[in-house]
Short mmCIF file of C-alpha atoms and ligand atoms in Angstrom, two decimals:
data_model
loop_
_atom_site.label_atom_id
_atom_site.label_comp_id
_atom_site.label_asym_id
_atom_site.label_seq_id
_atom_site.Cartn_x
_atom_site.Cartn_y
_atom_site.Cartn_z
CA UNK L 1 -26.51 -7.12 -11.05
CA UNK L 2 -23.57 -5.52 -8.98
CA UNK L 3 -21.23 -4.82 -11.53
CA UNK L 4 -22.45 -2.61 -14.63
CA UNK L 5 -20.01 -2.90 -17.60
CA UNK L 6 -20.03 0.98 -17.43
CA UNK L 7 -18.75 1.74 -14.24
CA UNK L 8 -17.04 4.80 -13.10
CA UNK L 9 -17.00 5.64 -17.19
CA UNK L 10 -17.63 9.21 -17.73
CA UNK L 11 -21.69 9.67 -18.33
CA UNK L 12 -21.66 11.53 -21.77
CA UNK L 13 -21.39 9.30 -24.46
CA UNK L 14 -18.84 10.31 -26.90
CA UNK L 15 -16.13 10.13 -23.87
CA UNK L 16 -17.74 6.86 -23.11
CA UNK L 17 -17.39 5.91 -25.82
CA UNK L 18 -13.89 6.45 -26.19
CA UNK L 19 -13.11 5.64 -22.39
CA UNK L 20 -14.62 2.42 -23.36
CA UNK L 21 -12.24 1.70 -26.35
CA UNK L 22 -9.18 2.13 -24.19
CA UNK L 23 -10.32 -0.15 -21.44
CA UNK L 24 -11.15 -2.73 -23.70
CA UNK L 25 -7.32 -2.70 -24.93
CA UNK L 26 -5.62 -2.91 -21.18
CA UNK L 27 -8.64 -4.38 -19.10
CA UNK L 28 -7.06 -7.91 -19.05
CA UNK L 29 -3.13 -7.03 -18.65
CA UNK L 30 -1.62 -8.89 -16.08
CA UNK L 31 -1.92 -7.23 -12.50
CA UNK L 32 2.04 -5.66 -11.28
CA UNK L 33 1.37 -5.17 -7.49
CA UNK L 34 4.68 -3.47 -6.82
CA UNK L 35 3.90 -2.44 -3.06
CA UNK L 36 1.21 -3.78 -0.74
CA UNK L 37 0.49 -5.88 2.61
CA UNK L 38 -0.66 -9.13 1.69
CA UNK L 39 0.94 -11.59 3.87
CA UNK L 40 3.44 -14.33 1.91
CA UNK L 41 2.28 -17.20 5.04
CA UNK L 42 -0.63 -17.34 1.89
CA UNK L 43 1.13 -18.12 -0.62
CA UNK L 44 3.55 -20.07 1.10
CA UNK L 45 1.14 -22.43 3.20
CA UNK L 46 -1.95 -22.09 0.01
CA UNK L 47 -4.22 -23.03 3.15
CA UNK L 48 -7.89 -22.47 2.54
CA UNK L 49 -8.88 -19.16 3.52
CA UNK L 50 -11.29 -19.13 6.93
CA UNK L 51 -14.83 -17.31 7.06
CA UNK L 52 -16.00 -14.36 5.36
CA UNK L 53 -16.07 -12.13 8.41
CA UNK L 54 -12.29 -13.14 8.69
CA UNK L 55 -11.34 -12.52 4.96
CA UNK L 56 -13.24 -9.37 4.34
CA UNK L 57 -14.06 -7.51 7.99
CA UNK L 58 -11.85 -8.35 10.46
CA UNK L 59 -8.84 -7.48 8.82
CA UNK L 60 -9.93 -4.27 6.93
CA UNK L 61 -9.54 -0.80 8.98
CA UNK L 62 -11.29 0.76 6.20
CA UNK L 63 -14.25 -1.41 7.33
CA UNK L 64 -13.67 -1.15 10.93
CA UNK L 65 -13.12 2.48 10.95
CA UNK L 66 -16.43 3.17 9.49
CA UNK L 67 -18.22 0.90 11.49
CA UNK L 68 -16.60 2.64 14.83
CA UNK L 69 -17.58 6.27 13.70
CA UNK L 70 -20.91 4.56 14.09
CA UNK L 71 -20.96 3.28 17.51
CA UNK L 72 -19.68 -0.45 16.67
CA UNK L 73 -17.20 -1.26 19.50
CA UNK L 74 -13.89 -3.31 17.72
CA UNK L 75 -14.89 -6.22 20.40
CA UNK L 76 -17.77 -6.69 18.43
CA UNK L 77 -15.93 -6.91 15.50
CA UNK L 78 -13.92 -9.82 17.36
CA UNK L 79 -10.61 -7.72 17.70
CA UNK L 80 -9.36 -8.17 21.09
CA UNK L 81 -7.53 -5.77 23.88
CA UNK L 82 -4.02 -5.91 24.81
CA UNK L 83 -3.73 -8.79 27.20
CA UNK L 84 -7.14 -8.92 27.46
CA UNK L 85 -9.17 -12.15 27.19
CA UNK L 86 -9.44 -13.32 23.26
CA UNK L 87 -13.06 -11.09 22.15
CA UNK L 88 -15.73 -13.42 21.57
CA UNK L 89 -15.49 -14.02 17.72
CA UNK L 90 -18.29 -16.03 15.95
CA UNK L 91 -17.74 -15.03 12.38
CA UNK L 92 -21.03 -15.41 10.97
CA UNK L 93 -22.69 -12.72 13.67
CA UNK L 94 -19.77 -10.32 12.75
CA UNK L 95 -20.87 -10.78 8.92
CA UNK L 96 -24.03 -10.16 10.36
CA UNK L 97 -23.50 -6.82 11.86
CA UNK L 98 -21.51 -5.84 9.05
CA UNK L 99 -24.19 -6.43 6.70
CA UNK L 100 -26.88 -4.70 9.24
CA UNK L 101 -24.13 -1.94 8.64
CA UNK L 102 -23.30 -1.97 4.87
CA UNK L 103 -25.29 1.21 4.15
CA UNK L 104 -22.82 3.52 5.53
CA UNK L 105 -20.63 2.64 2.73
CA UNK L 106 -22.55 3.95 0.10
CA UNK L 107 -20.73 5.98 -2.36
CA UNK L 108 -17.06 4.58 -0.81
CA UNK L 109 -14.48 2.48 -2.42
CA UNK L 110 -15.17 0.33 0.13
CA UNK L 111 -18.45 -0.67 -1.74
CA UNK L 112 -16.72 -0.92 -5.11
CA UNK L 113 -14.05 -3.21 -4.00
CA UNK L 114 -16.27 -5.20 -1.87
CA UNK L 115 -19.06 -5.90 -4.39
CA UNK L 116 -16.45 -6.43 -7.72
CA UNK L 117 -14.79 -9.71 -5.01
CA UNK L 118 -18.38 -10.85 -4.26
CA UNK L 119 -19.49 -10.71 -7.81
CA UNK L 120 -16.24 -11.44 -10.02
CA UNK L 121 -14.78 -14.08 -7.30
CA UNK L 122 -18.21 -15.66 -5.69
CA UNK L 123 -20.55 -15.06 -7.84
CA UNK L 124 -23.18 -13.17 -5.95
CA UNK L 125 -24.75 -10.44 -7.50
CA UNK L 126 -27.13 -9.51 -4.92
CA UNK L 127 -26.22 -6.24 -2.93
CA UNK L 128 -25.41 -7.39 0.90
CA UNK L 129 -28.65 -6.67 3.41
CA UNK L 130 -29.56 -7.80 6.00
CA UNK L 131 -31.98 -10.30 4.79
CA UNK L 132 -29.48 -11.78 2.80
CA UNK L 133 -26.48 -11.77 4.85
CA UNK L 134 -26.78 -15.59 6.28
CA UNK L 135 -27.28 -16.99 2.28
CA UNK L 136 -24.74 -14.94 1.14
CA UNK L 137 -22.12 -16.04 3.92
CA UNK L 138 -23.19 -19.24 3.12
CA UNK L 139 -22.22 -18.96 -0.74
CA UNK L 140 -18.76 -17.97 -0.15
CA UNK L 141 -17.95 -19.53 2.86
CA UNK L 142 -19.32 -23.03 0.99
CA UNK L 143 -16.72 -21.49 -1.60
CA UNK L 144 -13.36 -20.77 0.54
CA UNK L 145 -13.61 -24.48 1.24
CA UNK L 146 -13.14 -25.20 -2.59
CA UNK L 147 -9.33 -25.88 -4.11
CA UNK L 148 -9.57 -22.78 -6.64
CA UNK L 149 -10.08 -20.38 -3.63
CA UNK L 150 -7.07 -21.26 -2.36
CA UNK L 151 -4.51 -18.45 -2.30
CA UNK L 152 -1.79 -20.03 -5.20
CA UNK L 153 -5.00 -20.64 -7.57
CA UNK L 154 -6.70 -17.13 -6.89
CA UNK L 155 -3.10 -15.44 -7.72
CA UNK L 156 -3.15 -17.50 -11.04
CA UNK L 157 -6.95 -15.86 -11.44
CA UNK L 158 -6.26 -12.47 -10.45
CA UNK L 159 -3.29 -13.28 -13.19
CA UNK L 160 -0.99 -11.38 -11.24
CA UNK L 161 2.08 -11.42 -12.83
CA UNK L 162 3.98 -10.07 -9.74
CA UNK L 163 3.32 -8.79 -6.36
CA UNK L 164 5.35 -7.45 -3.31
CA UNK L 165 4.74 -7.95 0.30
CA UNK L 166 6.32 -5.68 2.73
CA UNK L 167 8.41 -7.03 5.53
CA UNK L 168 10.44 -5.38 8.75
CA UNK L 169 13.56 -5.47 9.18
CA UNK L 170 14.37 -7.84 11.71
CA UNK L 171 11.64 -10.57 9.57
CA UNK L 172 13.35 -14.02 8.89
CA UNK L 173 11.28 -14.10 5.48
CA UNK L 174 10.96 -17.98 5.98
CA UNK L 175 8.02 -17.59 4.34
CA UNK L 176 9.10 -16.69 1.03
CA UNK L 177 12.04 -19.17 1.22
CA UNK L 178 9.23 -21.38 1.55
CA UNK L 179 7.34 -19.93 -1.11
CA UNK L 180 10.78 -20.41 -3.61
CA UNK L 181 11.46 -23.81 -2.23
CA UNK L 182 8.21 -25.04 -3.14
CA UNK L 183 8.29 -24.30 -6.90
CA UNK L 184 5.56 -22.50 -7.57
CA UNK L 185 6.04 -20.70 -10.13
CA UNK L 186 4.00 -17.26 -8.65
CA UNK L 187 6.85 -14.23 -8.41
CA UNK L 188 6.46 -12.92 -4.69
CA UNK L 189 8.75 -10.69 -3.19
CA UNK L 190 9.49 -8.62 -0.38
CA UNK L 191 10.07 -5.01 0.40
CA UNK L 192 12.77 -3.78 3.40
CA UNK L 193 10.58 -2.02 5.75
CA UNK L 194 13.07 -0.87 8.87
CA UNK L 195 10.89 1.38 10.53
CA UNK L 196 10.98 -0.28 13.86
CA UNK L 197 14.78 0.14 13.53
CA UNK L 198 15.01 3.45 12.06
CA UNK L 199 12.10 5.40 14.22
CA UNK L 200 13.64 5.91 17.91
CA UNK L 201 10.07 6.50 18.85
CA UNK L 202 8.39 3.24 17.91
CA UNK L 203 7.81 0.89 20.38
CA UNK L 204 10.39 -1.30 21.40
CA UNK L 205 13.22 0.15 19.53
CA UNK L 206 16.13 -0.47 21.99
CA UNK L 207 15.41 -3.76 21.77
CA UNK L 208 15.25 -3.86 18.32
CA UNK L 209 17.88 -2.66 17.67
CA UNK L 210 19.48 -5.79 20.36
CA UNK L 211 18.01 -7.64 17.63
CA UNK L 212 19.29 -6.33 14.90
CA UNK L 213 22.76 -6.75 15.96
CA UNK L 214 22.31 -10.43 16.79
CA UNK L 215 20.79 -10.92 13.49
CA UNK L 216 23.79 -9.51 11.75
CA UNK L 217 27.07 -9.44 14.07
CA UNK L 218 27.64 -6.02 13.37
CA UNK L 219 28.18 -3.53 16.56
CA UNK L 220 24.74 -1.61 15.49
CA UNK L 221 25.76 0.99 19.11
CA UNK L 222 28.58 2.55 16.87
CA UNK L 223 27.11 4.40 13.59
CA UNK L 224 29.66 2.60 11.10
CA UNK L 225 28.03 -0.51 12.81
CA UNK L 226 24.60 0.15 12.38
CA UNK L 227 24.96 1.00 8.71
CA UNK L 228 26.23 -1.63 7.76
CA UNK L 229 23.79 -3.68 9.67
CA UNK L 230 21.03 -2.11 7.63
CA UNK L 231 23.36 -2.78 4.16
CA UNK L 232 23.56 -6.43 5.27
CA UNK L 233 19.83 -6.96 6.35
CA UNK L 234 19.16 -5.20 2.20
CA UNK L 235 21.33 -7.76 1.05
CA UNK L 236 19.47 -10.31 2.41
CA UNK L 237 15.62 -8.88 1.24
CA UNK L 238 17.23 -8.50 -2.09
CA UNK L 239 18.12 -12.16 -2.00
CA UNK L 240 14.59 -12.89 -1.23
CA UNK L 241 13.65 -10.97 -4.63
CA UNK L 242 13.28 -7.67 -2.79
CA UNK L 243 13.31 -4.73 -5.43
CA UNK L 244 12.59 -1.89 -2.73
CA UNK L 245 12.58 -0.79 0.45
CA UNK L 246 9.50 1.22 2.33
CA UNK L 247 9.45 4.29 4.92
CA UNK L 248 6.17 5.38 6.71
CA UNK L 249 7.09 8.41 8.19
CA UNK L 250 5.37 10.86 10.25
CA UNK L 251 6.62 13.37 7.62
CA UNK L 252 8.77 13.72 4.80
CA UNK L 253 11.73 15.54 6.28
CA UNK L 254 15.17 14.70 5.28
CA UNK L 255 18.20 15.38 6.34
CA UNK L 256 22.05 15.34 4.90
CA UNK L 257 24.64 16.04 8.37
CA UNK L 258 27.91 15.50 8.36
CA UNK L 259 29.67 12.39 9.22
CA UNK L 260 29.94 13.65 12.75
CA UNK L 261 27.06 15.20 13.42
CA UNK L 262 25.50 11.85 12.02
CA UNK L 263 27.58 10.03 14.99
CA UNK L 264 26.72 12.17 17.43
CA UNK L 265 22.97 11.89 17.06
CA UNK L 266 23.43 8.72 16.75
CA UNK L 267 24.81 8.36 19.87
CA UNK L 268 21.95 10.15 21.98
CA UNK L 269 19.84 7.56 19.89
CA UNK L 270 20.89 4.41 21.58
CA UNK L 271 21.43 6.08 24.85
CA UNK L 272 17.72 6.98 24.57
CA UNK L 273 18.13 10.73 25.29
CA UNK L 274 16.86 11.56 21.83
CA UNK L 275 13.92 14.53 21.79
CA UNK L 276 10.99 14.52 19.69
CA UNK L 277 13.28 16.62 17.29
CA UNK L 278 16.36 14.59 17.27
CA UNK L 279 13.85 11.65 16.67
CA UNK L 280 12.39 13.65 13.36
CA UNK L 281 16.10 14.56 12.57
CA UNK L 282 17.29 10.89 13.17
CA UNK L 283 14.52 9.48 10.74
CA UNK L 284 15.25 12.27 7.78
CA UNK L 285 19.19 11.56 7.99
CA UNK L 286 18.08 7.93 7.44
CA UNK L 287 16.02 8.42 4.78
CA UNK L 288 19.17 10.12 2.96
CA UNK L 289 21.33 7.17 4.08
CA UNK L 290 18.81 4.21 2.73
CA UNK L 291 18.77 6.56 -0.59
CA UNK L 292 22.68 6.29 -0.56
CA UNK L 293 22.31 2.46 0.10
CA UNK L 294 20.01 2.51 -2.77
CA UNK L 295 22.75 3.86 -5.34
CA UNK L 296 24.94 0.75 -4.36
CA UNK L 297 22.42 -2.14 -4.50
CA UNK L 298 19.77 -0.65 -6.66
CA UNK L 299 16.20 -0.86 -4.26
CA UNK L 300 13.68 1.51 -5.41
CA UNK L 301 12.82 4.09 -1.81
CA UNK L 302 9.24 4.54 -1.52
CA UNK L 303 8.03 6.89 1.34
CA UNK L 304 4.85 6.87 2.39
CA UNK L 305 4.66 10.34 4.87
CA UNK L 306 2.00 12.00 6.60
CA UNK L 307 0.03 10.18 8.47
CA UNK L 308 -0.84 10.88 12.21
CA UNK L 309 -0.48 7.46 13.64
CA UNK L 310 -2.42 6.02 16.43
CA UNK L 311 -4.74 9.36 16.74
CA UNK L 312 -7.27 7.99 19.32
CA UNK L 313 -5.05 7.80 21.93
CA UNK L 314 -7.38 5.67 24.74
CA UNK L 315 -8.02 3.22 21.47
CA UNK L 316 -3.98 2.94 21.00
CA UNK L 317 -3.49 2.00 24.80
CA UNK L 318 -6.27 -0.68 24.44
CA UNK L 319 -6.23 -2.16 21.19
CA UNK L 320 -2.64 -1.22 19.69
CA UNK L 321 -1.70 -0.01 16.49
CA UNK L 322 -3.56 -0.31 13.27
CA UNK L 323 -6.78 0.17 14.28
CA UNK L 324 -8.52 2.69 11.71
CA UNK L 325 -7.40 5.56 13.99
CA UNK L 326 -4.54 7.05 11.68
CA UNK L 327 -5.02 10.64 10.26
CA UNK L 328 -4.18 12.41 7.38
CA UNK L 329 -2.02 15.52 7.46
CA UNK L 330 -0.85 18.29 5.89
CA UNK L 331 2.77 17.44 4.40
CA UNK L 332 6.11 19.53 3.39
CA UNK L 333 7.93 18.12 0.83
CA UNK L 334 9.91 20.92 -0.86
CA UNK L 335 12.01 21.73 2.52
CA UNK L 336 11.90 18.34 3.39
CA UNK L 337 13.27 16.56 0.67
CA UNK L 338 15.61 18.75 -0.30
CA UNK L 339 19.01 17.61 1.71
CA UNK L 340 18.07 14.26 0.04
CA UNK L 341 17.60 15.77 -3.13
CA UNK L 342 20.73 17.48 -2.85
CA UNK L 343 22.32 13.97 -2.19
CA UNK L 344 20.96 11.88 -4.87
CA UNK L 345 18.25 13.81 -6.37
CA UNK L 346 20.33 13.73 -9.96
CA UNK L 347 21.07 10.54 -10.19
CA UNK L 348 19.47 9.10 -13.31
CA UNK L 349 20.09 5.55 -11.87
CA UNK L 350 18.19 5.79 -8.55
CA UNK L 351 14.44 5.90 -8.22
CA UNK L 352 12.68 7.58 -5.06
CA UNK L 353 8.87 7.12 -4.85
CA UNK L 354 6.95 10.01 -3.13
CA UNK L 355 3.36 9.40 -1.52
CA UNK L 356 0.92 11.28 -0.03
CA UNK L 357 -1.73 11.65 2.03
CA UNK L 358 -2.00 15.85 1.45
CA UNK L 359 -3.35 16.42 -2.23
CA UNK L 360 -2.56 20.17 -1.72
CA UNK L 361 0.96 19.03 -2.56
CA UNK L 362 0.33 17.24 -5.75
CA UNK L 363 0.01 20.45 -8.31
CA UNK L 364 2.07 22.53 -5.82
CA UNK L 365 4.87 20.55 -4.53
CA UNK L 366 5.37 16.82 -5.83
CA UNK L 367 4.72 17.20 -9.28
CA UNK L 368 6.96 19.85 -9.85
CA UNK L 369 9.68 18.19 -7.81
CA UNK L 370 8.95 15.17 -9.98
CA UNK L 371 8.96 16.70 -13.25
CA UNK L 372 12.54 18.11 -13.00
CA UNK L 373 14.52 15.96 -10.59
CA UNK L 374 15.81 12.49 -12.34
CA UNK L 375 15.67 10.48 -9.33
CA UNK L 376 12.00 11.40 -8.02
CA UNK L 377 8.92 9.70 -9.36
CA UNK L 378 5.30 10.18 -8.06
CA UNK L 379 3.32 7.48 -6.31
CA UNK L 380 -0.11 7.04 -7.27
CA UNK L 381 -2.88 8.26 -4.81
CA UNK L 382 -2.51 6.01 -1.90
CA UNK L 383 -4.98 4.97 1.36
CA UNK L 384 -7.26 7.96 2.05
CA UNK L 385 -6.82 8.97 -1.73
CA UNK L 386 -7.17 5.73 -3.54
CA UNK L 387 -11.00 6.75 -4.64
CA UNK L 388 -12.34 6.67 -8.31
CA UNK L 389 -12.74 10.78 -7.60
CA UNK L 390 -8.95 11.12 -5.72
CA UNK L 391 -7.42 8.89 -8.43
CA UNK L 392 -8.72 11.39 -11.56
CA UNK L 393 -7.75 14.69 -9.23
CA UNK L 394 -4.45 13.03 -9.05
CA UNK L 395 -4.21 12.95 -12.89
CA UNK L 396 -5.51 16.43 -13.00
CA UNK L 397 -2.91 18.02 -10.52
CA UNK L 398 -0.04 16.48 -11.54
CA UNK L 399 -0.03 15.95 -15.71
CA UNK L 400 0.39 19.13 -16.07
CA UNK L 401 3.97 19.64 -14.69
CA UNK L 402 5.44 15.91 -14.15
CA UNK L 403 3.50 14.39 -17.15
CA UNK L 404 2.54 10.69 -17.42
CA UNK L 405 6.38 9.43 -17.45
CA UNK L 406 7.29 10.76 -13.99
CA UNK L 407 4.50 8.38 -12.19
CA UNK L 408 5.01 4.74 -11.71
CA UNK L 409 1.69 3.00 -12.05
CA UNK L 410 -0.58 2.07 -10.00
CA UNK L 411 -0.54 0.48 -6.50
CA UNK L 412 -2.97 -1.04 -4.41
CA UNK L 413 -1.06 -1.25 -1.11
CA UNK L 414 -3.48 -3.56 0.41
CA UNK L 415 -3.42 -6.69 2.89
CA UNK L 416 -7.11 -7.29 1.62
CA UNK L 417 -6.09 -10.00 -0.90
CA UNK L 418 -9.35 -10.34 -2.45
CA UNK L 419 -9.77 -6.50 -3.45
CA UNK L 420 -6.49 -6.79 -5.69
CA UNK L 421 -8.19 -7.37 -8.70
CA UNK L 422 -11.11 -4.53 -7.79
CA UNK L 423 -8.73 -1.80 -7.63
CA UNK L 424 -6.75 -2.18 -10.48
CA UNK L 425 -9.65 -2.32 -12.00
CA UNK L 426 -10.99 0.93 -10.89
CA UNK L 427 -7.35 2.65 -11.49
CA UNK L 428 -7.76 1.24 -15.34
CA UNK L 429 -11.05 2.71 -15.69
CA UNK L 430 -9.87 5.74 -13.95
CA UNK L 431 -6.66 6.61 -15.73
CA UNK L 432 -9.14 5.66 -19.12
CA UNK L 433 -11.59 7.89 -17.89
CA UNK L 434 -9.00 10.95 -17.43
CA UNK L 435 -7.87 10.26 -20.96
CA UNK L 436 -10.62 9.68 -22.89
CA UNK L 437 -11.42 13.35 -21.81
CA UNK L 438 -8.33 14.19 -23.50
CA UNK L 439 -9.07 12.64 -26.12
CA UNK L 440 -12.17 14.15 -26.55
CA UNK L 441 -10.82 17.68 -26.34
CA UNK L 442 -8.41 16.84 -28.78
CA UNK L 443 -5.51 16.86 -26.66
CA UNK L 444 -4.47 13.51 -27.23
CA UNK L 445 -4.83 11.32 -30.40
CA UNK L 446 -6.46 7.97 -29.68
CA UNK L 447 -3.36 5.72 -30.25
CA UNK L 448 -1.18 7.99 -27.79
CA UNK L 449 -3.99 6.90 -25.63
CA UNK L 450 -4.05 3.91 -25.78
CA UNK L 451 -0.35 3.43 -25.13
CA UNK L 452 -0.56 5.43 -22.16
CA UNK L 453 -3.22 3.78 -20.98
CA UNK L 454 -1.30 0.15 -21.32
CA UNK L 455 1.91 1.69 -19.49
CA UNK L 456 -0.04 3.13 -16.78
CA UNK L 457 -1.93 -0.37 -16.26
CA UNK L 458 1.82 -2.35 -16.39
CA UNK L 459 4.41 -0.94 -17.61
CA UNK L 460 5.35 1.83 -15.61
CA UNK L 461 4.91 -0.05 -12.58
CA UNK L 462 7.16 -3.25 -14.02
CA UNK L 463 9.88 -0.62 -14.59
CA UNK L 464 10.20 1.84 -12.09
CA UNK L 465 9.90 -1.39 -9.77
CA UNK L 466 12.34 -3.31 -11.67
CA UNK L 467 9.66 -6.52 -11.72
ZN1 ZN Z 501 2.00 0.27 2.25
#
């Protein structure tokens, strides 16, 4: 058996005990996916999905990354190089090699995710080896080709009540006006994501922003123009159900300038004479102008800062982005945020969502921000912290100053569709875990509990999202 009925509980029995009382009471709440990557062509198209190696290796850089620590070259994995020749890409000897691999995720998330889709979803409750890796593609490949493993029907299994995809700026989003034109009654949204029009350092931004003044008719070379580019471009995710908009950011700086000074950075911008500092500078002013945005049309600002993109610099020039090569790092947020704190950071009606990647900052700097500005809530542990042991130090660090109330939920922030329903389910017996502990030292009655417990499943995440 993969799954025990026990998992991640604590090991002494009377917080078992009580752990397992409050996961019985939220274990089968609907699933709020407020922000994460899954990719609306899905739901839109509810095309069978291909292979196994397709659905759970070749698009997972947790996966990949492990597997190229260990010598596996991404060719092998049947990701090809920039304008090279398509990699050779027989699914069933990728499986292969990741099963000849699966060891090295002993003790990861990785493995709990993986094995709760293979049991709860397939139906195999064998653990992947080698010797087994041709019957067990064979299971859920025979599967995939089967109408309830079709993207619409799995939602409606998962019973996810809502979930948001993330989209860039200059995306059409005909997918979800396919996905509301067909009736289905699943509730997918988008997220603004403008990064590629925001960031004068990401690749191809003078021609995105061409493109974002075709899109939109506004004159996005003058500063007035551009702004109102970006309000128009909101409007229209927020017609397509979008509730938020999304920032990955090399860090969390912020910055409030002066109408002026805002023009005249702007204006080395688009001539392309910005420096690495007027780039950082450029980003941080946005931030505090999307936040402004946000008071008028009400999207919830999530930033996600602190990650060292692209690290392996000879694996950037031949592969591209997103290839397992992005790095942690440590992450200022009390200087940073501050100009956008002095902005907005009082406004009981807007809600920014901090993230990190640094869990120094948690007890030191987010929580306390958190638990005393109105318009600052935490994000849960996200991407290199989105562990069973990372989620509970979360908890740990940060109850004590920003309490339950100033964190949002849980979200899985993943374009691995099928490992949804896994880590949810690990957050629920997580956050039950922390408080049965509680509970046991007489912190906490049971019934508090259990209500916190039920708004950390759903309903913080329905609210702060507005879902
Ligand atoms: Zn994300």
């Amino acid at each position: 058996m993969l799954l025990h009925d026990d998992r991640l509980f604590p090991a002494d029995p009377v917080t078992r005990g009580i752990a397992r009382r409050l996961y019985a009471g939220i274990r089968d709440l609907p699933i709020i996916s407020p922000h994460g990557h899954t990719d609306p062509r899905w739901f839109a198209e509810d095309k069978a999905f291909p292979d196994p190696a397709t659905l759970f290796v070749k698009p997972d850089h947790y996966i990949f990354r492990m597997l190229y620590s260990q010598g596996v070259r991404l060719e092998q994995l049947g990701i090809t190089r920039k304008g090279g020749k398509p990699a050779k890409s027989d699914p069933r000897a990728i499986w292969k090699l990741f099963a000849s691999h699966w060891h090295l995720f002993r003790g990861t998330p990785t493995r709990l995710w993986f094995e709760h889709a293979a049991s709860s979803i397939f139906g195999v409750n064998e653990r992947l080896t080698p010797a087994n890796a041709d019957a067990i593609y064979d299971v859920i490949a025979g599967k995939l080709e089967q109408p309830e493993f079709r993207p619409r029907a799995l939602f409606e299994r998962f019973n996810i009540e809502a979930i948001s995809t993330t989209e860039g700026a200059l995306d059409d989003l005909k997918w979800h006006d396919m996905i509301r034109a067909s009736g289905w009654g699943g509730k997918v949204v988008t997220a603004y994501r403008p990064d590629s029009v925001v960031d004068p350092e990401f690749e191809g931004f003078a021609e995105n922003l061409a493109s974002l003044g075709e899109l939109t008719g506004e004159d996005v070379f003058a500063w007035t123009g551009y702004l109102e580019a970006h309000r128009k471009r909101r409007a229209y995710f927020k017609e397509r159900g979008a509730t938020s908009s999304d920032h990955g950011h090399a860090t969390a700086r912020t910055a409030n300038l002066s109408q002026a000074e805002a023009e005249k950075l702007f204006a080395k911008v688009v001539k392309g004479k910005a420096s690495a500092e007027d780039a950082d500078l450029f980003r941080g002013q946005m931030l505090t102008e999307m936040a402004k945005m946000s008071l008028d049309d009400g999207l919830v600002l999530q930033i996600h800062p602190g990650s060292f993109r692209n690290h392996n610099a000879s694996l950037f020039e031949a592969f591209g982005r997103d290839m397992g090569a992005d790095i942690p790092r440590q992450t200022d947020y009390v200087t940073a945020l501050k100009p956008l704190l002095d902005a907005v950071g009082n406004e009981p009606n807007l809600t920014v969502i901090a993230f990190t990647l640094d869990e120094t900052s948690y007890s030191r700097e987010l929580a306390p921000l958190a638990g005393h500005y109105p318009a600052l809530k935490l994000g849960p542990g996200w991407w290199f912290l989105d562990a069973p042991e990372a989620m509970l130090r979360f908890r740990e660090l940060t109850t004590e100053t920003a309490g339950f109330y100033n964190t949002v939920g849980f979200n899985d922030d993943t374009r691995a569709y099928l490992s949804i329903p896994a880590r949810h389910d690990v957050a629920r017996r997580c956050d039950c875990t922390y408080l049965a502990k509680l509970v046991a030292e007489h912190r906490l009655d049971e019934d508090e509990a259990a209500e916190i417990a039920h708004d950390l499943a759903y309903r913080l995440a329905k609210e702060a999202y507005k879902l």
